[in-house]
mmCIF file of C-alpha atoms in Angstrom:
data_model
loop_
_atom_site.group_PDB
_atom_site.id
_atom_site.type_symbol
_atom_site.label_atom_id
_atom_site.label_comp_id
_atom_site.label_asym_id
_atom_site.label_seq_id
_atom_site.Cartn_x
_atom_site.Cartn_y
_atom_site.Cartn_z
ATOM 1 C CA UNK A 136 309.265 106.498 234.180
ATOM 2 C CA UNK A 137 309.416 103.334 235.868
ATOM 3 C CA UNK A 138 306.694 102.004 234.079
ATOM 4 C CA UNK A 139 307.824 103.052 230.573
ATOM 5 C CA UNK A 140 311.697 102.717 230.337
ATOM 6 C CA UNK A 141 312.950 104.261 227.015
ATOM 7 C CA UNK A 142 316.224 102.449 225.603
ATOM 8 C CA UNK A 143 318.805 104.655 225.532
ATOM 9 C CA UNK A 144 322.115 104.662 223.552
ATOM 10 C CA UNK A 145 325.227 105.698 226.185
ATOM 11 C CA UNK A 146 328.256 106.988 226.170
ATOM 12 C CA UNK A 147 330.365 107.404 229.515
ATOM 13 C CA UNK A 148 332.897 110.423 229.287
ATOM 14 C CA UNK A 149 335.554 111.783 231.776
ATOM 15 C CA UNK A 150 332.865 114.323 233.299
ATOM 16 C CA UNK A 151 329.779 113.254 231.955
ATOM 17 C CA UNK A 152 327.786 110.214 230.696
ATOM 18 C CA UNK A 153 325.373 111.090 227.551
ATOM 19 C CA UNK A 154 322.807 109.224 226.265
ATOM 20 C CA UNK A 155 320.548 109.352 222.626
ATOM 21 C CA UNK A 156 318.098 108.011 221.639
ATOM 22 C CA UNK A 157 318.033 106.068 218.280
ATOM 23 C CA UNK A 158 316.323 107.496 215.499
ATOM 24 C CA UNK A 159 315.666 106.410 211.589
ATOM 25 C CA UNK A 160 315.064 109.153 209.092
ATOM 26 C CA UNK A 161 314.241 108.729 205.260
ATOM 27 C CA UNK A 162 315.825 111.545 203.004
ATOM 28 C CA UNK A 163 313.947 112.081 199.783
ATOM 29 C CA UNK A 164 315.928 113.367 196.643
ATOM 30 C CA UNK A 165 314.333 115.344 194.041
ATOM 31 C CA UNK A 166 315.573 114.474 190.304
ATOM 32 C CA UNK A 167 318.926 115.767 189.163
ATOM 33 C CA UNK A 168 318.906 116.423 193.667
ATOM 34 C CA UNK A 169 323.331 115.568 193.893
ATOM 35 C CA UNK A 170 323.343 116.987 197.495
ATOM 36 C CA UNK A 171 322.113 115.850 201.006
ATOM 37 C CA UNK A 172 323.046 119.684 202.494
ATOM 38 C CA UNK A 173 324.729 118.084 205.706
ATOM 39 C CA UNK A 174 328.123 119.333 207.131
ATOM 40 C CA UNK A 175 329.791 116.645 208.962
ATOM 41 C CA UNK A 176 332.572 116.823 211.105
ATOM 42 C CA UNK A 177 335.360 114.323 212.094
ATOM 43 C CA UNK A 178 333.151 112.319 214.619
ATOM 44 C CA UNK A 179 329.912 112.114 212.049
ATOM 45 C CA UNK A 180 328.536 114.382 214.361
ATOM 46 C CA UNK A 181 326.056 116.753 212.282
ATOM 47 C CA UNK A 182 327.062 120.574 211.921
ATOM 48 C CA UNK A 183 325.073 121.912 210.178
ATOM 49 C CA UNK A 184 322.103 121.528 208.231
ATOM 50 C CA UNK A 185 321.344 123.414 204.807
ATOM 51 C CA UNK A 186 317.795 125.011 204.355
ATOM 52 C CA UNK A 187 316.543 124.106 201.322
ATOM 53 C CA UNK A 188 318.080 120.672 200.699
ATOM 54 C CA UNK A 189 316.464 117.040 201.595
ATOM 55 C CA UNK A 190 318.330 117.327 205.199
ATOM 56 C CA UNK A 191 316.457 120.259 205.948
ATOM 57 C CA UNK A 192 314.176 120.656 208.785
ATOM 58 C CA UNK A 193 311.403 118.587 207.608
ATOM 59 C CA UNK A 194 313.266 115.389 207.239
ATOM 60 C CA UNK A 195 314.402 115.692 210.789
ATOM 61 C CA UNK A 196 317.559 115.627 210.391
ATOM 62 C CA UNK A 197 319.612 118.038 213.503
ATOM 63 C CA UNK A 198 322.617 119.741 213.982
ATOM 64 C CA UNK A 199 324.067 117.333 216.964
ATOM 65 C CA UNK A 200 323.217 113.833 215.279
ATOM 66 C CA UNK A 201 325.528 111.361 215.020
ATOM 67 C CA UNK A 202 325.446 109.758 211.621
ATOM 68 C CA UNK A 203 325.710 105.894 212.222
ATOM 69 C CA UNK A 204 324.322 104.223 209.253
ATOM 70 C CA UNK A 205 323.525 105.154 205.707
ATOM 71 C CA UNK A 206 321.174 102.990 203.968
ATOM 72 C CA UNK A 207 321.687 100.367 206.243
ATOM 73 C CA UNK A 208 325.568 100.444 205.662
ATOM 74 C CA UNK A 209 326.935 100.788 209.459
ATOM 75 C CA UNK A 210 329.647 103.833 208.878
ATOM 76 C CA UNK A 211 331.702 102.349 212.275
ATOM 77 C CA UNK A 212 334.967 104.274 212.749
ATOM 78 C CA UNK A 213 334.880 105.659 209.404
ATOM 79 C CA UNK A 214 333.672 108.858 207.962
ATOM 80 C CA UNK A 215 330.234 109.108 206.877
ATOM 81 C CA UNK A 216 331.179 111.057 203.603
ATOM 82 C CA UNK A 217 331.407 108.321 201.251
ATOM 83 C CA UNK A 218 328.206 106.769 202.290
ATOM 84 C CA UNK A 219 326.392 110.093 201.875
ATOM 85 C CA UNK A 220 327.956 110.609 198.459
ATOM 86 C CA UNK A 221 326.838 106.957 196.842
ATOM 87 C CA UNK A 222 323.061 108.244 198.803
ATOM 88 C CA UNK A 223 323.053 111.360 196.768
ATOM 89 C CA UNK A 224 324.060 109.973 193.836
ATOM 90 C CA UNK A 225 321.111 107.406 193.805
ATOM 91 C CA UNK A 226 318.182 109.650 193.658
ATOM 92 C CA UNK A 227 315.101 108.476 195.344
ATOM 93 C CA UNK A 228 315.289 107.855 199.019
ATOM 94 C CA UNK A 229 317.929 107.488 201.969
ATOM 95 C CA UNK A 230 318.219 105.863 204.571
ATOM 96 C CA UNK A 231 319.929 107.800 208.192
ATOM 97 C CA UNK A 232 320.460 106.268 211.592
ATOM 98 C CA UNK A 233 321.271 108.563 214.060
ATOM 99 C CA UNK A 234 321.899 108.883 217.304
ATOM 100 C CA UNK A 235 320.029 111.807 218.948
ATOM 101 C CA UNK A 236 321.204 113.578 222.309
ATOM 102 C CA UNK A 237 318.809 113.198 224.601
ATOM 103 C CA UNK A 238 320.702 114.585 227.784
ATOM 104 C CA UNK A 239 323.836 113.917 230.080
ATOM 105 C CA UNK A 240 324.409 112.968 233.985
ATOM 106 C CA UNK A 241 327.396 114.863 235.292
ATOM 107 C CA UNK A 242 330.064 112.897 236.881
ATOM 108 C CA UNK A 243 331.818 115.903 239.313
ATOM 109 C CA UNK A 244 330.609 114.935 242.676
ATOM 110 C CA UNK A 245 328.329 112.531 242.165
ATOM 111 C CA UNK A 246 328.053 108.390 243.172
ATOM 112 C CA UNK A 247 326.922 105.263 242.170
ATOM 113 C CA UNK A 248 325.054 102.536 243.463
ATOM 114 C CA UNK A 249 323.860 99.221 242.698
ATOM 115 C CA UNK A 250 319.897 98.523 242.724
ATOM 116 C CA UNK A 251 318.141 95.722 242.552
ATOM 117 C CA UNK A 252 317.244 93.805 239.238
ATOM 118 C CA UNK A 253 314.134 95.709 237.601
ATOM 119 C CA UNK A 254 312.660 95.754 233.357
ATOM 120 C CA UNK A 255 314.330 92.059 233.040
ATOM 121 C CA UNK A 256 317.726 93.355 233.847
ATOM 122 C CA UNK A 257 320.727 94.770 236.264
ATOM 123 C CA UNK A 258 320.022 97.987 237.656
ATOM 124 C CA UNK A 259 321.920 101.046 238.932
ATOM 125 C CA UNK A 260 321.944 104.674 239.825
ATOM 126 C CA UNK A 261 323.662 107.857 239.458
ATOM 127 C CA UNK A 262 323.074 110.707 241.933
ATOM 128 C CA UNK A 263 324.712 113.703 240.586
ATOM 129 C CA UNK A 264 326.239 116.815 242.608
ATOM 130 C CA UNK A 265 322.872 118.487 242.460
ATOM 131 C CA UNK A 266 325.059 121.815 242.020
ATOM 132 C CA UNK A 267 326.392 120.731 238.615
ATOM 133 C CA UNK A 268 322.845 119.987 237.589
ATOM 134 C CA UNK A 269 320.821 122.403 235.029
ATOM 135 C CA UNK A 270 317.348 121.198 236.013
ATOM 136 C CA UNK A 271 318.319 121.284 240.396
ATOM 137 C CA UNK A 272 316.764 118.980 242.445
ATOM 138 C CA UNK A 273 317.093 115.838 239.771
ATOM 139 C CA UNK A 274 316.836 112.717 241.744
ATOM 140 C CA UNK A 275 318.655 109.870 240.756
ATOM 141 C CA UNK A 276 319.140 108.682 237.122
ATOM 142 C CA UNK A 277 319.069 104.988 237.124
ATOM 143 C CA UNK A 278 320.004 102.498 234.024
ATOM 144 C CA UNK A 279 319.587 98.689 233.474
ATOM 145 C CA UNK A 280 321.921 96.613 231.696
ATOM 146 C CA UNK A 281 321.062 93.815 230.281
ATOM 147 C CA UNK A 282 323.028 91.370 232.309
ATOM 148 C CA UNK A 283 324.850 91.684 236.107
ATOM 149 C CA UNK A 284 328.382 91.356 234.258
ATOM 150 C CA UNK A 285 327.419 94.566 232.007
ATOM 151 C CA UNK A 286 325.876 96.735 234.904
ATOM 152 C CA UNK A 287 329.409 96.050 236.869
ATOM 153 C CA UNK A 288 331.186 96.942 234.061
ATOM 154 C CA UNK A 289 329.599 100.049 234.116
ATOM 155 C CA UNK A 290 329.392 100.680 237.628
ATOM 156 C CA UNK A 291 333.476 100.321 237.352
ATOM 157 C CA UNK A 292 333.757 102.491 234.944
ATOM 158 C CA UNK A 293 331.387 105.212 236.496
ATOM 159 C CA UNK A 294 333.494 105.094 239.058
ATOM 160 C CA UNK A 295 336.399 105.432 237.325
ATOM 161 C CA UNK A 296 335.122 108.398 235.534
ATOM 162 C CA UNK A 297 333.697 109.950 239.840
ATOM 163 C CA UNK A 298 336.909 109.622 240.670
ATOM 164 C CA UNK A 299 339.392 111.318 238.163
ATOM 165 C CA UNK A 300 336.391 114.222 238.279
ATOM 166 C CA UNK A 301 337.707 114.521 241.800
ATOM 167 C CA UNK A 302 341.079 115.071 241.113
ATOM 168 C CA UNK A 303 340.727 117.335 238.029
ATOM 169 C CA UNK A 304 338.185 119.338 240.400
ATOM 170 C CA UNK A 305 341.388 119.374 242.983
ATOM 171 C CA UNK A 306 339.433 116.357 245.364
ATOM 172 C CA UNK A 307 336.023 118.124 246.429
ATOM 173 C CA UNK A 308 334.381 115.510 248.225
ATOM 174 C CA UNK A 309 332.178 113.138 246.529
ATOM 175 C CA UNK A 310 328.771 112.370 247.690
ATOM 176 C CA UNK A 311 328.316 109.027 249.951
ATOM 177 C CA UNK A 312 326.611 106.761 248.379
ATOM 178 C CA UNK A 313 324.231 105.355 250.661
ATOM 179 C CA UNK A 314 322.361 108.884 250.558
ATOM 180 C CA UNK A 315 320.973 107.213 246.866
ATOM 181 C CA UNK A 316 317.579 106.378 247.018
ATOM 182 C CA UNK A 317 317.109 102.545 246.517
ATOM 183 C CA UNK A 318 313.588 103.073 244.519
ATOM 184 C CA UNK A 319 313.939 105.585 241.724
ATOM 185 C CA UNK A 320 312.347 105.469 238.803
ATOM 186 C CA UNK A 321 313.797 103.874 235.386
ATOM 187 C CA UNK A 322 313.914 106.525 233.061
ATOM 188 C CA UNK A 323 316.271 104.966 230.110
ATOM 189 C CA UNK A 324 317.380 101.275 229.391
ATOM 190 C CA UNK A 325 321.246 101.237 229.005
ATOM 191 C CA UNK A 326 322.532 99.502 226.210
ATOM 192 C CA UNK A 327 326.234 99.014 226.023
ATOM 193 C CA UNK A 328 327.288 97.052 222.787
#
């Protein structure tokens, strides 16, 4: 809401931008305990999750989280593997950052504007297609970045991302861009590191 803007890790794609939400979990290993009972693939993305081991359910650990730290080690381009090895073999507890998907705007047909500032920052908007939508009749999403610089770089690459939709979807139309509302409601703080 536009009182209550939630900060938001994102991640702009060809068709889609995602965004998480940042969350810390503590693993706690039983004695003699030498696995986490996490599958991992390429990308640190979770797999799968064991039943049964200190990953399970009740730790909150889910299959789509993307592993980014481990024990306050930051994994970077790296696998995650390693990290979670050293974690098991400790015993006690460990330390996860993750970043969990929280949703997606998608790009085919849609625009982007620039807003004014709002939450100490540079705002904009996305107005998808409202026929690539899941939940129809989603206004706009809107983002602030933390300075003007950031929010253009975004806005470029939004665009960027708008128009090679339209040629992969064989140029349908996109949506003009003054039919975005100019007063939507925050819903997630970009961050962009």
């Amino acid at each position: 809401s536009a009182t209550f803007p939630s900060r938001r890790e994102c991640v702009l794609l060809t068709r889609k931008l995602e965004y998480y939400k940042l969350v810390t979990l503590t693993l706690l290993l039983a004695e003699n305990e030498s696995k986490l009972g996490i599958d991992l693939n390429d990308w640190n993305l979770v797999v799968h999750v064991k039943p049964g081991y200190p990953a399970s359910a009740a730790s909150g650990v889910s299959v789509g989280d993307v592993l980014i730290t481990v024990n306050d080690v930051e994994i970077g381009g790296g696998l995650a593997t390693d990290l979670l090895g050293g974690c098991a073999s400790m015993q006690g507890a460990c330390k996860l950052r993750v970043l969990r998907p929280k949703g997606e705007v998608p790009l085919s047909g849609a625009a982007v504007t620039r807003l004014s500032r709002r939450h100490g920052g540079w705002a904009f908007a996305l107005l998808p297609n409202q026929s690539e939508l899941v939940q129809a009749s989603r206004g706009a999403f809107v983002f602030v970045a933390e300075s003007e610089s950031e929010a253009e770089d975004w806005i470029a690459q939004a665009e960027a991302s708008i128009r090679a939709c339209a040629r992969l979807d064989g140029g349908r139309q996109l949506q003009d861009p003054s039919a975005l509302p100019t007063s939507a409601d925050v819903w997630s703080t970009l961050i962009h590191e």
